[in-house]
Amino acid sequence: MTTTLLISILMSVAGAATPLLIAALGELVAEKSGVLNLGVEGMMLIGAVTAFAVAVTTGSPVLGCIAAMAAAAASSLIFGYLTLSLTANQVATGLALTIFGTGVSALAGAPYVGITTQTLGLLFPPSLATDPIWRLVFGHSPLVYIGLLLTLGVWWFLKHSRAGLILRAIGESDMAAHSIGYPVLTVRYLAVLFGGAMAGLAGSYYSLVLTPMWAERLTAGRGWIAIALVVFASWRTGRLVLGAYLFGAVITLELQAKAAGFSFFAPEFLSSLPYLATIVVLALISAGRRNARLAAPACLGRPFRATA
Amino acid sequence: MFQITRRRLLTGTASLAALSGLGVAARAQGKDKVKAAFIYVGPVGDYGYSFAHDQGRKFLEEKLGDKVETSFVESVAEGPDAERVLRQLAQAGNDIIFATSFGFMNPTLKVAKQFPNVKFEHATGYQTAPNMGIYNSRFYEGRAVLGTIAAMMSKTGKGGYVASFPIPEVVMGINAFTLAARKINPKFETQVVWVNSWYDPAKEADAAKALLDQGADVITQHTDSPAPLQAAEQRGAIAFGQAWDMQSFAPNAHMTAIVDHWGPHYVQSVQAVLDGTWKPGDVWGGMKEDFVEMSPFNPKMPEDVKAAAQKIVDETKAGTYSVFTGPINDQSGTEKIAAGQVIPDADLLKMNWYVEGVKS
């Protein structure tokens, strides 16, 4: 295997992993605060269509990404209002948000079908990335670096900041946190908004970086993988980044193996690899500890009503 | 992959419509107005295969005006879900239902038996019933044009093929592409990557990139989104549009596209229902019947390539060229079709072997 090929594969892995990682980070923060938002796929689609529409209208992909975050965060606010203020069921509301996002993105995107736009440019000057090895360091889309920086940020926030501690406390025991005076609903609203913005940013990766176009259901179910990754990572930031890159690697290697004419396995087997990997890792995680559920925030998915 | 579609929201509407449909008595002879329904495997906004069918539906409405009332359900999963959607459409009082994807074949057959008064037409399959006809497009005629262009323009002699599912329709296309390419360059190879989906832009793009990484410099696709084209555009390779002119997505990479014209067939079928003359047909139209058309060649294509591609188009229309003319060897190099023989249609529709030069 030549170096160039290896570099290409590694670049593809980072590309496939990045949107999953960004969306999963948002969901992780929301879940750590005790809110299960199954609307990631819908928010990603809202983000994808907004990013594309804004990039086409203004000519600026960067503005597109920012607008995507804003639009998806706005849609998560609907979810937040229904589940936090009106204490609606989180699972049902999240699913509704996905259906809503799928429909509304198709509707809003209709005028943008069949055109393309400029992609989000590279962060570093291309002259830095001429050599294949340096390309691996400098040749990625800006979102790849942003994804890794966000991971660091979320890890620091959850593990080492006071605000992160409060957020985790609320996710573990909302009543206790409430009784010592922490604003449970406000924190949860902020966590949901962050989750929405991240899903929007992840969506913009599809419509502005990977395939600069809009088509209905562009993300084709990637939002569900992001939700699964959070469980897969047993709610830990470090494992989340590993999981996302592992998924990216399996997705990429499946296609690379087929493209290399590696016909030892049936194509159906190779396609099922990402899911087999999920099962294997889930089994390993739960074998390591008595119960994998121990890792889940105790108040995940439970509505909170302030009693006093 | 978990997908939620608007189909579930349509369920309620369909049941309401079913109530009103009960009053409609099926008349043996002609009708004043026909209700026609379509089910698509992808979203109408895919700008590919399902989009092309929907253009056909719009053409039908335009031509027959208020003599026809159409409806469609998009993004229907192939398999048991399709059966439920088909049954609902049949109960909703539709006179004719077009099931537009190969994987709808068995569900359509099953529902057709349960609703003998409703007419069904299934695209790209091979099963029929007294009230179920089939129609198809000879896409492979276009694939032969693509193969010719690919072999003339490729420097590496390696073509990448982003394919959906190993069904006869797709296998036939891969073979036609490879056969035509090897007439130009006998060493040409086609590397196939199965993405196991008709529509998954991210995966289609990644598959195209993987093929380009492995040395292919031409990308062909039998999936429905423009994503592989865009991947080729980003890498400076050449590629072809699927089902519709996709030039706007890849102005440099897009050489031409196989454009599907379903509209004329839909008009013909619905007119037959209006006249009371509908019979379960077995229609397989190609370039000659205007089912298949090549979109305008990219101006960047060299003149000799344009001429060679146009020659295939002209000879196909004249009926003097078929890409499936022997001698044809299979993957192992053994002769499968003797010189001068042409593979009959019935065998094409069940094709489950690859010609020499296909790597899958």
Short mmCIF file of N, CA, C and O in Angstrom, two decimals, chain B residues 3-75:
data_model
loop_
_atom_site.label_atom_id
_atom_site.label_comp_id
_atom_site.label_asym_id
_atom_site.label_seq_id
_atom_site.Cartn_x
_atom_site.Cartn_y
_atom_site.Cartn_z
N GLN B 3 -35.04 5.25 9.23
CA GLN B 3 -35.49 6.40 8.48
C GLN B 3 -36.97 6.61 8.68
O GLN B 3 -37.74 5.68 8.68
N ILE B 4 -37.29 7.87 8.89
CA ILE B 4 -38.70 8.18 9.03
C ILE B 4 -39.12 8.97 7.81
O ILE B 4 -38.42 9.89 7.39
N THR B 5 -40.21 8.60 7.22
CA THR B 5 -40.60 9.28 6.00
C THR B 5 -41.98 9.87 6.19
O THR B 5 -42.67 9.57 7.16
N ARG B 6 -42.33 10.66 5.22
CA ARG B 6 -43.65 11.25 5.30
C ARG B 6 -44.75 10.23 5.06
O ARG B 6 -45.91 10.49 5.24
N ARG B 7 -44.32 9.06 4.63
CA ARG B 7 -45.29 8.01 4.40
C ARG B 7 -46.19 7.82 5.61
O ARG B 7 -47.38 7.66 5.51
N ARG B 8 -45.55 7.84 6.81
CA ARG B 8 -46.33 7.56 8.01
C ARG B 8 -47.38 8.63 8.22
O ARG B 8 -48.42 8.37 8.77
N LEU B 9 -47.05 9.84 7.79
CA LEU B 9 -48.02 10.90 7.94
C LEU B 9 -49.13 10.76 6.91
O LEU B 9 -50.26 11.16 7.12
N LEU B 10 -48.76 10.15 5.78
CA LEU B 10 -49.75 9.98 4.72
C LEU B 10 -50.77 8.91 5.08
O LEU B 10 -51.86 8.88 4.54
N THR B 11 -50.38 8.01 5.99
CA THR B 11 -51.25 6.89 6.33
C THR B 11 -52.66 7.37 6.64
O THR B 11 -53.64 6.84 6.14
N GLY B 12 -52.75 8.37 7.48
CA GLY B 12 -54.06 8.88 7.87
C GLY B 12 -54.85 9.37 6.68
O GLY B 12 -56.02 9.02 6.51
N THR B 13 -54.21 10.13 5.84
CA THR B 13 -54.87 10.66 4.65
C THR B 13 -55.36 9.54 3.76
O THR B 13 -56.47 9.57 3.24
N ALA B 14 -54.50 8.51 3.65
CA ALA B 14 -54.85 7.42 2.76
C ALA B 14 -56.09 6.69 3.27
O ALA B 14 -56.96 6.32 2.48
N SER B 15 -56.22 6.51 4.59
CA SER B 15 -57.39 5.80 5.10
C SER B 15 -58.65 6.61 4.87
O SER B 15 -59.70 6.06 4.56
N LEU B 16 -58.55 7.94 5.00
CA LEU B 16 -59.70 8.79 4.73
C LEU B 16 -60.12 8.64 3.27
O LEU B 16 -61.29 8.48 2.95
N ALA B 17 -59.10 8.66 2.42
CA ALA B 17 -59.38 8.55 0.99
C ALA B 17 -60.01 7.21 0.67
O ALA B 17 -60.85 7.10 -0.22
N ALA B 18 -59.62 6.17 1.43
CA ALA B 18 -60.16 4.85 1.19
C ALA B 18 -61.67 4.84 1.38
O ALA B 18 -62.41 4.24 0.62
N LEU B 19 -62.16 5.57 2.40
CA LEU B 19 -63.59 5.64 2.66
C LEU B 19 -64.32 6.22 1.46
O LEU B 19 -65.32 5.69 1.01
N SER B 20 -63.79 7.30 0.92
CA SER B 20 -64.45 7.92 -0.21
C SER B 20 -64.33 7.03 -1.45
O SER B 20 -65.19 7.02 -2.30
N GLY B 21 -63.27 6.24 -1.50
CA GLY B 21 -63.04 5.38 -2.66
C GLY B 21 -64.03 4.23 -2.74
O GLY B 21 -64.25 3.68 -3.80
N LEU B 22 -64.66 3.89 -1.61
CA LEU B 22 -65.58 2.76 -1.59
C LEU B 22 -66.75 2.97 -2.54
O LEU B 22 -67.31 2.03 -3.06
N GLY B 23 -67.12 4.22 -2.73
CA GLY B 23 -68.27 4.50 -3.56
C GLY B 23 -68.00 4.33 -5.05
O GLY B 23 -68.92 4.27 -5.85
N VAL B 24 -66.73 4.26 -5.42
CA VAL B 24 -66.42 4.19 -6.84
C VAL B 24 -66.57 2.76 -7.34
O VAL B 24 -65.88 1.86 -6.89
N ALA B 25 -67.48 2.53 -8.25
CA ALA B 25 -67.66 1.21 -8.81
C ALA B 25 -66.75 1.06 -10.02
O ALA B 25 -66.65 1.96 -10.84
N ALA B 26 -66.06 -0.06 -10.06
CA ALA B 26 -65.16 -0.28 -11.19
C ALA B 26 -65.98 -0.61 -12.44
O ALA B 26 -66.81 -1.50 -12.42
N ARG B 27 -65.73 0.14 -13.48
CA ARG B 27 -66.44 -0.13 -14.73
C ARG B 27 -65.52 -0.88 -15.67
O ARG B 27 -64.33 -0.58 -15.73
N ALA B 28 -66.06 -1.84 -16.35
CA ALA B 28 -65.22 -2.65 -17.22
C ALA B 28 -64.72 -1.81 -18.40
O ALA B 28 -63.57 -1.89 -18.78
N GLN B 29 -65.57 -1.01 -18.94
CA GLN B 29 -65.18 -0.21 -20.10
C GLN B 29 -64.62 1.13 -19.66
O GLN B 29 -64.46 1.38 -18.48
N GLY B 30 -64.37 1.98 -20.59
CA GLY B 30 -63.65 3.23 -20.37
C GLY B 30 -64.12 4.07 -19.18
O GLY B 30 -65.15 3.82 -18.58
N LYS B 31 -63.32 5.06 -18.85
CA LYS B 31 -63.57 5.91 -17.70
C LYS B 31 -63.48 7.36 -18.14
O LYS B 31 -62.85 7.67 -19.13
N ASP B 32 -64.08 8.24 -17.33
CA ASP B 32 -63.96 9.67 -17.62
C ASP B 32 -62.73 10.24 -16.95
O ASP B 32 -62.14 11.20 -17.41
N LYS B 33 -62.39 9.63 -15.83
CA LYS B 33 -61.27 10.16 -15.07
C LYS B 33 -60.54 9.00 -14.42
O LYS B 33 -61.16 8.06 -13.94
N VAL B 34 -59.23 9.08 -14.43
CA VAL B 34 -58.44 7.99 -13.87
C VAL B 34 -57.64 8.53 -12.69
O VAL B 34 -57.09 9.62 -12.74
N LYS B 35 -57.64 7.72 -11.62
CA LYS B 35 -56.77 8.06 -10.49
C LYS B 35 -55.51 7.21 -10.58
O LYS B 35 -55.59 5.99 -10.56
N ALA B 36 -54.39 7.87 -10.70
CA ALA B 36 -53.12 7.15 -10.85
C ALA B 36 -52.22 7.47 -9.67
O ALA B 36 -52.11 8.62 -9.27
N ALA B 37 -51.60 6.42 -9.10
CA ALA B 37 -50.69 6.64 -7.97
C ALA B 37 -49.31 6.10 -8.31
O ALA B 37 -49.16 5.17 -9.09
N PHE B 38 -48.31 6.72 -7.71
CA PHE B 38 -46.92 6.33 -7.96
C PHE B 38 -46.23 6.09 -6.62
O PHE B 38 -46.45 6.85 -5.69
N ILE B 39 -45.42 5.05 -6.54
CA ILE B 39 -44.55 4.97 -5.35
C ILE B 39 -43.09 4.99 -5.80
O ILE B 39 -42.70 4.36 -6.77
N TYR B 40 -42.32 5.80 -5.06
CA TYR B 40 -40.91 5.99 -5.39
C TYR B 40 -40.04 5.43 -4.28
O TYR B 40 -40.38 5.52 -3.10
N VAL B 41 -38.87 4.95 -4.65
CA VAL B 41 -37.95 4.38 -3.66
C VAL B 41 -37.18 5.48 -2.93
O VAL B 41 -36.80 5.33 -1.77
N GLY B 42 -36.96 6.61 -3.60
CA GLY B 42 -36.21 7.71 -2.98
C GLY B 42 -37.08 8.94 -2.85
O GLY B 42 -38.26 8.91 -3.21
N PRO B 43 -36.52 10.03 -2.34
CA PRO B 43 -37.28 11.27 -2.31
C PRO B 43 -37.36 11.89 -3.71
O PRO B 43 -36.45 11.71 -4.51
N VAL B 44 -38.47 12.59 -4.01
CA VAL B 44 -38.58 13.19 -5.34
C VAL B 44 -37.49 14.23 -5.55
O VAL B 44 -37.13 14.55 -6.67
N GLY B 45 -36.93 14.73 -4.44
CA GLY B 45 -35.87 15.72 -4.56
C GLY B 45 -34.49 15.11 -4.72
O GLY B 45 -33.50 15.79 -4.51
N ASP B 46 -34.38 13.82 -5.10
CA ASP B 46 -33.03 13.24 -5.23
C ASP B 46 -32.31 13.74 -6.47
O ASP B 46 -31.13 13.55 -6.63
N TYR B 47 -33.06 14.37 -7.36
CA TYR B 47 -32.53 14.87 -8.62
C TYR B 47 -31.95 13.73 -9.46
O TYR B 47 -31.11 13.92 -10.32
N GLY B 48 -32.41 12.52 -9.20
CA GLY B 48 -31.95 11.36 -9.96
C GLY B 48 -33.14 10.52 -10.38
O GLY B 48 -34.08 11.04 -10.99
N TYR B 49 -33.12 9.26 -9.99
CA TYR B 49 -34.08 8.29 -10.48
C TYR B 49 -35.53 8.62 -10.11
O TYR B 49 -36.40 8.67 -10.98
N SER B 50 -35.78 8.84 -8.82
CA SER B 50 -37.15 9.13 -8.41
C SER B 50 -37.62 10.47 -8.96
O SER B 50 -38.78 10.64 -9.33
N PHE B 51 -36.71 11.43 -9.02
CA PHE B 51 -37.00 12.73 -9.62
C PHE B 51 -37.46 12.54 -11.07
O PHE B 51 -38.45 13.14 -11.50
N ALA B 52 -36.77 11.66 -11.80
CA ALA B 52 -37.11 11.43 -13.21
C ALA B 52 -38.51 10.84 -13.32
O ALA B 52 -39.29 11.22 -14.20
N HIS B 53 -38.85 9.89 -12.42
CA HIS B 53 -40.20 9.34 -12.45
C HIS B 53 -41.23 10.43 -12.15
O HIS B 53 -42.30 10.45 -12.73
N ASP B 54 -40.89 11.29 -11.21
CA ASP B 54 -41.84 12.33 -10.85
C ASP B 54 -42.02 13.34 -11.99
O ASP B 54 -43.10 13.89 -12.17
N GLN B 55 -40.95 13.56 -12.75
CA GLN B 55 -41.09 14.39 -13.95
C GLN B 55 -42.08 13.72 -14.91
O GLN B 55 -42.88 14.38 -15.56
N GLY B 56 -42.01 12.37 -14.97
CA GLY B 56 -42.94 11.62 -15.80
C GLY B 56 -44.38 11.80 -15.33
O GLY B 56 -45.30 11.97 -16.13
N ARG B 57 -44.56 11.80 -14.01
CA ARG B 57 -45.90 12.00 -13.44
C ARG B 57 -46.41 13.39 -13.79
O ARG B 57 -47.58 13.56 -14.17
N LYS B 58 -45.54 14.38 -13.70
CA LYS B 58 -45.96 15.75 -14.02
C LYS B 58 -46.31 15.88 -15.50
O LYS B 58 -47.26 16.56 -15.87
N PHE B 59 -45.53 15.18 -16.34
CA PHE B 59 -45.78 15.16 -17.77
C PHE B 59 -47.18 14.59 -18.04
O PHE B 59 -47.95 15.11 -18.84
N LEU B 60 -47.50 13.51 -17.30
CA LEU B 60 -48.81 12.86 -17.43
C LEU B 60 -49.93 13.84 -17.09
O LEU B 60 -50.91 13.97 -17.82
N GLU B 61 -49.77 14.56 -15.97
CA GLU B 61 -50.80 15.53 -15.56
C GLU B 61 -50.95 16.62 -16.60
O GLU B 61 -52.06 17.06 -16.92
N GLU B 62 -49.82 17.04 -17.15
CA GLU B 62 -49.83 18.12 -18.13
C GLU B 62 -50.56 17.69 -19.39
O GLU B 62 -51.36 18.42 -19.95
N LYS B 63 -50.30 16.44 -19.83
CA LYS B 63 -50.84 15.96 -21.10
C LYS B 63 -52.33 15.65 -20.98
O LYS B 63 -53.10 15.94 -21.88
N LEU B 64 -52.72 15.00 -19.88
CA LEU B 64 -54.10 14.53 -19.79
C LEU B 64 -55.00 15.48 -18.99
O LEU B 64 -56.20 15.26 -18.91
N GLY B 65 -54.41 16.52 -18.41
CA GLY B 65 -55.20 17.54 -17.73
C GLY B 65 -56.12 16.98 -16.68
O GLY B 65 -55.70 16.19 -15.84
N ASP B 66 -57.40 17.36 -16.72
CA ASP B 66 -58.29 16.94 -15.64
C ASP B 66 -58.88 15.55 -15.87
O ASP B 66 -59.77 15.12 -15.16
N LYS B 67 -58.36 14.82 -16.86
CA LYS B 67 -58.80 13.44 -17.02
C LYS B 67 -58.03 12.51 -16.09
O LYS B 67 -58.33 11.33 -15.99
N VAL B 68 -57.03 13.06 -15.44
CA VAL B 68 -56.22 12.22 -14.56
C VAL B 68 -55.98 12.95 -13.24
O VAL B 68 -55.89 14.18 -13.20
N GLU B 69 -55.96 12.16 -12.18
CA GLU B 69 -55.63 12.71 -10.87
C GLU B 69 -54.49 11.85 -10.33
O GLU B 69 -54.62 10.64 -10.23
N THR B 70 -53.37 12.48 -10.05
CA THR B 70 -52.23 11.67 -9.62
C THR B 70 -51.88 11.93 -8.17
O THR B 70 -52.21 12.97 -7.60
N SER B 71 -51.23 10.96 -7.57
CA SER B 71 -50.69 11.13 -6.23
C SER B 71 -49.43 10.29 -6.17
O SER B 71 -49.22 9.41 -7.00
N PHE B 72 -48.57 10.57 -5.19
CA PHE B 72 -47.36 9.76 -5.08
C PHE B 72 -46.96 9.62 -3.61
O PHE B 72 -47.32 10.44 -2.78
N VAL B 73 -46.26 8.54 -3.34
CA VAL B 73 -45.66 8.34 -2.02
C VAL B 73 -44.17 8.13 -2.27
O VAL B 73 -43.79 7.27 -3.05
N GLU B 74 -43.35 8.96 -1.63
CA GLU B 74 -41.92 8.89 -1.88
C GLU B 74 -41.20 8.17 -0.75
O GLU B 74 -41.79 7.92 0.30
N SER B 75 -39.95 7.86 -0.98
CA SER B 75 -39.09 7.22 0.03
C SER B 75 -39.73 5.99 0.65
O SER B 75 -39.76 5.84 1.86
#
